[in-house]
Amino acid sequence: MIVLICVIAIFLILAILLLCGKGAFLIAGYNTMTKEEKEKYDSKALCKSTGKLILSLVLCMLFILAADIFNLSYLSLTGGIGIPLCIIFYLIHTRGGEKFRK
């Protein structure tokens, strides 16, 4: 339970950083691009979208934490199903980065 609380705290800090439009270097794939390739993308929009994903993952992890605290298995199931659904929605929503091209 303590590990989950630490992971939630780290994810929350990262989400806030990304929602402010900073921290693009933390996004996989974006940080490996050359400077010319990075200029083709709207980094603020990409950061905000990734921050929203991480915030939704924090919500799912909070469901899992609440399930552990209150011993409610359906909350754990909700969080466990929510995490892959959030990631799949994000991948469909971003369409491989095409949405964030300038």
Short mmCIF file of N, CA and C in Angstrom, two decimals:
data_model
loop_
_atom_site.label_atom_id
_atom_site.label_comp_id
_atom_site.label_asym_id
_atom_site.label_seq_id
_atom_site.Cartn_x
_atom_site.Cartn_y
_atom_site.Cartn_z
N MET A 1 0.83 -1.19 0.00
CA MET A 1 0.00 0.00 0.00
C MET A 1 0.87 1.25 0.00
N ILE A 2 1.97 1.22 0.72
CA ILE A 2 2.86 2.38 0.77
C ILE A 2 3.49 2.62 -0.59
N VAL A 3 3.84 1.54 -1.28
CA VAL A 3 4.43 1.67 -2.62
C VAL A 3 3.42 2.32 -3.57
N LEU A 4 2.16 1.92 -3.49
CA LEU A 4 1.13 2.50 -4.35
C LEU A 4 0.95 3.98 -4.05
N ILE A 5 1.01 4.37 -2.81
CA ILE A 5 0.89 5.79 -2.45
C ILE A 5 2.06 6.58 -3.02
N CYS A 6 3.27 6.01 -2.97
CA CYS A 6 4.44 6.68 -3.54
C CYS A 6 4.32 6.82 -5.06
N VAL A 7 3.84 5.77 -5.72
CA VAL A 7 3.65 5.82 -7.18
C VAL A 7 2.60 6.87 -7.55
N ILE A 8 1.52 6.92 -6.78
CA ILE A 8 0.48 7.92 -7.03
C ILE A 8 1.05 9.33 -6.87
N ALA A 9 1.85 9.54 -5.84
CA ALA A 9 2.45 10.86 -5.61
C ALA A 9 3.37 11.26 -6.75
N ILE A 10 4.20 10.32 -7.21
CA ILE A 10 5.11 10.61 -8.32
C ILE A 10 4.32 10.91 -9.59
N PHE A 11 3.32 10.10 -9.88
CA PHE A 11 2.50 10.32 -11.07
C PHE A 11 1.76 11.66 -10.98
N LEU A 12 1.31 12.02 -9.81
CA LEU A 12 0.60 13.29 -9.64
C LEU A 12 1.53 14.46 -9.91
N ILE A 13 2.76 14.39 -9.42
CA ILE A 13 3.74 15.44 -9.68
C ILE A 13 4.04 15.54 -11.17
N LEU A 14 4.21 14.39 -11.82
CA LEU A 14 4.47 14.39 -13.27
C LEU A 14 3.28 14.93 -14.05
N ALA A 15 2.07 14.59 -13.62
CA ALA A 15 0.87 15.09 -14.31
C ALA A 15 0.78 16.60 -14.21
N ILE A 16 1.05 17.14 -13.03
CA ILE A 16 1.00 18.59 -12.85
C ILE A 16 2.06 19.28 -13.71
N LEU A 17 3.25 18.70 -13.74
CA LEU A 17 4.33 19.24 -14.56
C LEU A 17 3.94 19.25 -16.03
N LEU A 18 3.38 18.15 -16.50
CA LEU A 18 2.99 18.06 -17.91
C LEU A 18 1.78 18.94 -18.23
N LEU A 19 0.84 19.05 -17.32
CA LEU A 19 -0.33 19.89 -17.58
C LEU A 19 0.04 21.36 -17.65
N CYS A 20 1.14 21.74 -17.04
CA CYS A 20 1.64 23.12 -17.15
C CYS A 20 2.34 23.36 -18.48
N GLY A 21 2.50 22.32 -19.29
CA GLY A 21 3.12 22.47 -20.59
C GLY A 21 4.63 22.28 -20.56
N LYS A 22 5.15 21.83 -19.46
CA LYS A 22 6.58 21.62 -19.32
C LYS A 22 6.84 20.11 -19.20
N GLY A 23 8.07 19.72 -19.37
CA GLY A 23 8.42 18.31 -19.20
C GLY A 23 8.27 17.48 -20.44
N ALA A 24 8.37 18.09 -21.61
CA ALA A 24 8.25 17.32 -22.85
C ALA A 24 9.36 16.28 -22.97
N PHE A 25 10.49 16.54 -22.30
CA PHE A 25 11.60 15.60 -22.34
C PHE A 25 11.26 14.28 -21.66
N LEU A 26 10.17 14.25 -20.90
CA LEU A 26 9.74 13.02 -20.23
C LEU A 26 8.89 12.12 -21.11
N ILE A 27 8.45 12.63 -22.24
CA ILE A 27 7.57 11.86 -23.13
C ILE A 27 8.42 10.98 -24.04
N ALA A 28 8.17 9.68 -23.96
CA ALA A 28 8.95 8.73 -24.75
C ALA A 28 8.74 8.99 -26.24
N GLY A 29 9.80 8.94 -26.98
CA GLY A 29 9.73 9.19 -28.41
C GLY A 29 9.99 10.64 -28.74
N TYR A 30 9.39 11.54 -28.00
CA TYR A 30 9.61 12.97 -28.25
C TYR A 30 11.02 13.36 -27.85
N ASN A 31 11.50 12.80 -26.75
CA ASN A 31 12.83 13.18 -26.27
C ASN A 31 13.96 12.63 -27.13
N THR A 32 13.68 11.67 -28.00
CA THR A 32 14.71 11.10 -28.86
C THR A 32 14.73 11.75 -30.25
N MET A 33 13.78 12.64 -30.52
CA MET A 33 13.73 13.31 -31.82
C MET A 33 14.84 14.35 -31.94
N THR A 34 15.20 14.62 -33.18
CA THR A 34 16.15 15.71 -33.41
C THR A 34 15.42 17.03 -33.22
N LYS A 35 16.20 18.10 -33.12
CA LYS A 35 15.62 19.42 -32.90
C LYS A 35 14.69 19.81 -34.05
N GLU A 36 15.06 19.43 -35.26
CA GLU A 36 14.23 19.75 -36.43
C GLU A 36 12.89 19.01 -36.38
N GLU A 37 12.93 17.76 -35.95
CA GLU A 37 11.68 16.99 -35.84
C GLU A 37 10.80 17.52 -34.72
N LYS A 38 11.42 17.95 -33.61
CA LYS A 38 10.65 18.48 -32.49
C LYS A 38 9.91 19.76 -32.87
N GLU A 39 10.48 20.54 -33.77
CA GLU A 39 9.85 21.79 -34.19
C GLU A 39 8.57 21.55 -34.99
N LYS A 40 8.37 20.36 -35.49
CA LYS A 40 7.17 20.03 -36.25
C LYS A 40 5.97 19.73 -35.35
N TYR A 41 6.20 19.59 -34.05
CA TYR A 41 5.15 19.23 -33.11
C TYR A 41 4.83 20.36 -32.15
N ASP A 42 3.59 20.41 -31.73
CA ASP A 42 3.15 21.35 -30.70
C ASP A 42 3.42 20.70 -29.34
N SER A 43 4.54 21.05 -28.75
CA SER A 43 4.97 20.37 -27.52
C SER A 43 4.04 20.66 -26.34
N LYS A 44 3.47 21.86 -26.27
CA LYS A 44 2.55 22.18 -25.17
C LYS A 44 1.30 21.32 -25.23
N ALA A 45 0.72 21.16 -26.41
CA ALA A 45 -0.47 20.32 -26.56
C ALA A 45 -0.15 18.86 -26.27
N LEU A 46 1.02 18.41 -26.70
CA LEU A 46 1.44 17.05 -26.42
C LEU A 46 1.63 16.83 -24.93
N CYS A 47 2.22 17.81 -24.25
CA CYS A 47 2.41 17.71 -22.80
C CYS A 47 1.07 17.68 -22.07
N LYS A 48 0.16 18.55 -22.47
CA LYS A 48 -1.14 18.60 -21.80
C LYS A 48 -1.91 17.31 -21.99
N SER A 49 -1.86 16.75 -23.19
CA SER A 49 -2.56 15.50 -23.45
C SER A 49 -1.97 14.35 -22.63
N THR A 50 -0.65 14.30 -22.56
CA THR A 50 0.00 13.25 -21.77
C THR A 50 -0.26 13.46 -20.29
N GLY A 51 -0.32 14.71 -19.84
CA GLY A 51 -0.65 15.00 -18.45
C GLY A 51 -2.05 14.54 -18.08
N LYS A 52 -2.98 14.71 -19.01
CA LYS A 52 -4.35 14.23 -18.77
C LYS A 52 -4.38 12.71 -18.67
N LEU A 53 -3.58 12.03 -19.50
CA LEU A 53 -3.50 10.57 -19.41
C LEU A 53 -2.98 10.16 -18.04
N ILE A 54 -1.92 10.78 -17.59
CA ILE A 54 -1.33 10.41 -16.30
C ILE A 54 -2.30 10.72 -15.17
N LEU A 55 -3.04 11.82 -15.30
CA LEU A 55 -4.03 12.15 -14.27
C LEU A 55 -5.14 11.10 -14.22
N SER A 56 -5.56 10.60 -15.38
CA SER A 56 -6.58 9.55 -15.39
C SER A 56 -6.03 8.24 -14.81
N LEU A 57 -4.74 7.98 -15.03
CA LEU A 57 -4.12 6.80 -14.43
C LEU A 57 -4.04 6.94 -12.91
N VAL A 58 -3.80 8.16 -12.44
CA VAL A 58 -3.80 8.42 -10.99
C VAL A 58 -5.18 8.13 -10.41
N LEU A 59 -6.22 8.53 -11.12
CA LEU A 59 -7.58 8.26 -10.65
C LEU A 59 -7.82 6.75 -10.54
N CYS A 60 -7.39 6.01 -11.54
CA CYS A 60 -7.55 4.54 -11.50
C CYS A 60 -6.76 3.94 -10.35
N MET A 61 -5.56 4.47 -10.11
CA MET A 61 -4.77 3.95 -9.00
C MET A 61 -5.39 4.31 -7.66
N LEU A 62 -6.07 5.46 -7.60
CA LEU A 62 -6.78 5.82 -6.37
C LEU A 62 -7.93 4.86 -6.10
N PHE A 63 -8.60 4.38 -7.16
CA PHE A 63 -9.63 3.35 -7.00
C PHE A 63 -9.02 2.08 -6.39
N ILE A 64 -7.85 1.70 -6.90
CA ILE A 64 -7.19 0.50 -6.39
C ILE A 64 -6.77 0.70 -4.93
N LEU A 65 -6.29 1.88 -4.60
CA LEU A 65 -5.90 2.18 -3.23
C LEU A 65 -7.12 2.15 -2.30
N ALA A 66 -8.22 2.75 -2.75
CA ALA A 66 -9.45 2.74 -1.95
C ALA A 66 -9.96 1.31 -1.76
N ALA A 67 -9.82 0.48 -2.78
CA ALA A 67 -10.23 -0.91 -2.66
C ALA A 67 -9.40 -1.63 -1.62
N ASP A 68 -8.12 -1.29 -1.57
CA ASP A 68 -7.24 -1.91 -0.58
C ASP A 68 -7.58 -1.43 0.84
N ILE A 69 -7.88 -0.16 0.98
CA ILE A 69 -8.18 0.40 2.30
C ILE A 69 -9.53 -0.09 2.82
N PHE A 70 -10.55 -0.04 1.97
CA PHE A 70 -11.91 -0.37 2.40
C PHE A 70 -12.31 -1.81 2.11
N ASN A 71 -11.39 -2.59 1.53
CA ASN A 71 -11.63 -4.00 1.23
C ASN A 71 -12.85 -4.19 0.31
N LEU A 72 -12.87 -3.41 -0.78
CA LEU A 72 -13.95 -3.48 -1.76
C LEU A 72 -13.36 -3.95 -3.09
N SER A 73 -13.65 -5.18 -3.47
CA SER A 73 -13.03 -5.75 -4.65
C SER A 73 -13.49 -5.10 -5.95
N TYR A 74 -14.73 -4.57 -5.98
CA TYR A 74 -15.21 -3.98 -7.23
C TYR A 74 -14.45 -2.69 -7.56
N LEU A 75 -13.94 -1.99 -6.56
CA LEU A 75 -13.13 -0.80 -6.85
C LEU A 75 -11.79 -1.20 -7.45
N SER A 76 -11.23 -2.28 -6.98
CA SER A 76 -9.97 -2.78 -7.54
C SER A 76 -10.17 -3.20 -8.99
N LEU A 77 -11.28 -3.84 -9.26
CA LEU A 77 -11.60 -4.25 -10.63
C LEU A 77 -11.80 -3.03 -11.52
N THR A 78 -12.48 -2.01 -11.00
CA THR A 78 -12.70 -0.78 -11.76
C THR A 78 -11.37 -0.12 -12.12
N GLY A 79 -10.48 -0.01 -11.14
CA GLY A 79 -9.17 0.58 -11.40
C GLY A 79 -8.34 -0.26 -12.33
N GLY A 80 -8.38 -1.57 -12.16
CA GLY A 80 -7.61 -2.47 -13.01
C GLY A 80 -8.06 -2.47 -14.46
N ILE A 81 -9.34 -2.34 -14.68
CA ILE A 81 -9.86 -2.26 -16.04
C ILE A 81 -9.67 -0.85 -16.60
N GLY A 82 -9.73 0.14 -15.73
CA GLY A 82 -9.61 1.53 -16.16
C GLY A 82 -8.25 1.88 -16.71
N ILE A 83 -7.20 1.30 -16.16
CA ILE A 83 -5.84 1.64 -16.61
C ILE A 83 -5.62 1.29 -18.09
N PRO A 84 -5.87 0.04 -18.52
CA PRO A 84 -5.67 -0.23 -19.95
C PRO A 84 -6.66 0.52 -20.84
N LEU A 85 -7.87 0.76 -20.36
CA LEU A 85 -8.83 1.53 -21.16
C LEU A 85 -8.35 2.96 -21.38
N CYS A 86 -7.78 3.57 -20.34
CA CYS A 86 -7.24 4.93 -20.47
C CYS A 86 -6.10 4.96 -21.49
N ILE A 87 -5.23 3.97 -21.42
CA ILE A 87 -4.09 3.93 -22.34
C ILE A 87 -4.56 3.71 -23.77
N ILE A 88 -5.51 2.81 -23.98
CA ILE A 88 -6.04 2.56 -25.32
C ILE A 88 -6.73 3.81 -25.87
N PHE A 89 -7.52 4.48 -25.02
CA PHE A 89 -8.17 5.72 -25.46
C PHE A 89 -7.14 6.77 -25.84
N TYR A 90 -6.07 6.88 -25.07
CA TYR A 90 -5.02 7.86 -25.36
C TYR A 90 -4.36 7.55 -26.70
N LEU A 91 -4.06 6.29 -26.93
CA LEU A 91 -3.42 5.91 -28.20
C LEU A 91 -4.32 6.19 -29.39
N ILE A 92 -5.60 5.93 -29.25
CA ILE A 92 -6.54 6.22 -30.34
C ILE A 92 -6.70 7.73 -30.50
N HIS A 93 -6.79 8.43 -29.39
CA HIS A 93 -7.00 9.88 -29.40
C HIS A 93 -5.83 10.62 -30.05
N THR A 94 -4.62 10.19 -29.78
CA THR A 94 -3.46 10.91 -30.33
C THR A 94 -3.15 10.49 -31.76
N ARG A 95 -3.64 9.33 -32.19
CA ARG A 95 -3.44 8.84 -33.56
C ARG A 95 -1.97 8.87 -33.99
N GLY A 96 -1.12 8.35 -33.12
CA GLY A 96 0.30 8.24 -33.47
C GLY A 96 1.01 9.58 -33.58
N GLY A 97 0.51 10.60 -32.95
CA GLY A 97 1.16 11.91 -32.95
C GLY A 97 0.70 12.85 -34.05
N GLU A 98 -0.14 12.37 -34.96
CA GLU A 98 -0.60 13.20 -36.06
C GLU A 98 -1.41 14.41 -35.56
N LYS A 99 -2.06 14.27 -34.44
CA LYS A 99 -2.90 15.33 -33.91
C LYS A 99 -2.06 16.54 -33.47
N PHE A 100 -0.81 16.33 -33.12
CA PHE A 100 0.00 17.37 -32.53
C PHE A 100 1.00 18.00 -33.52
N ARG A 101 0.88 17.66 -34.78
CA ARG A 101 1.76 18.29 -35.77
C ARG A 101 1.31 19.72 -36.02
N LYS A 102 2.29 20.59 -36.23
CA LYS A 102 1.99 22.00 -36.49
C LYS A 102 1.57 22.21 -37.92
#
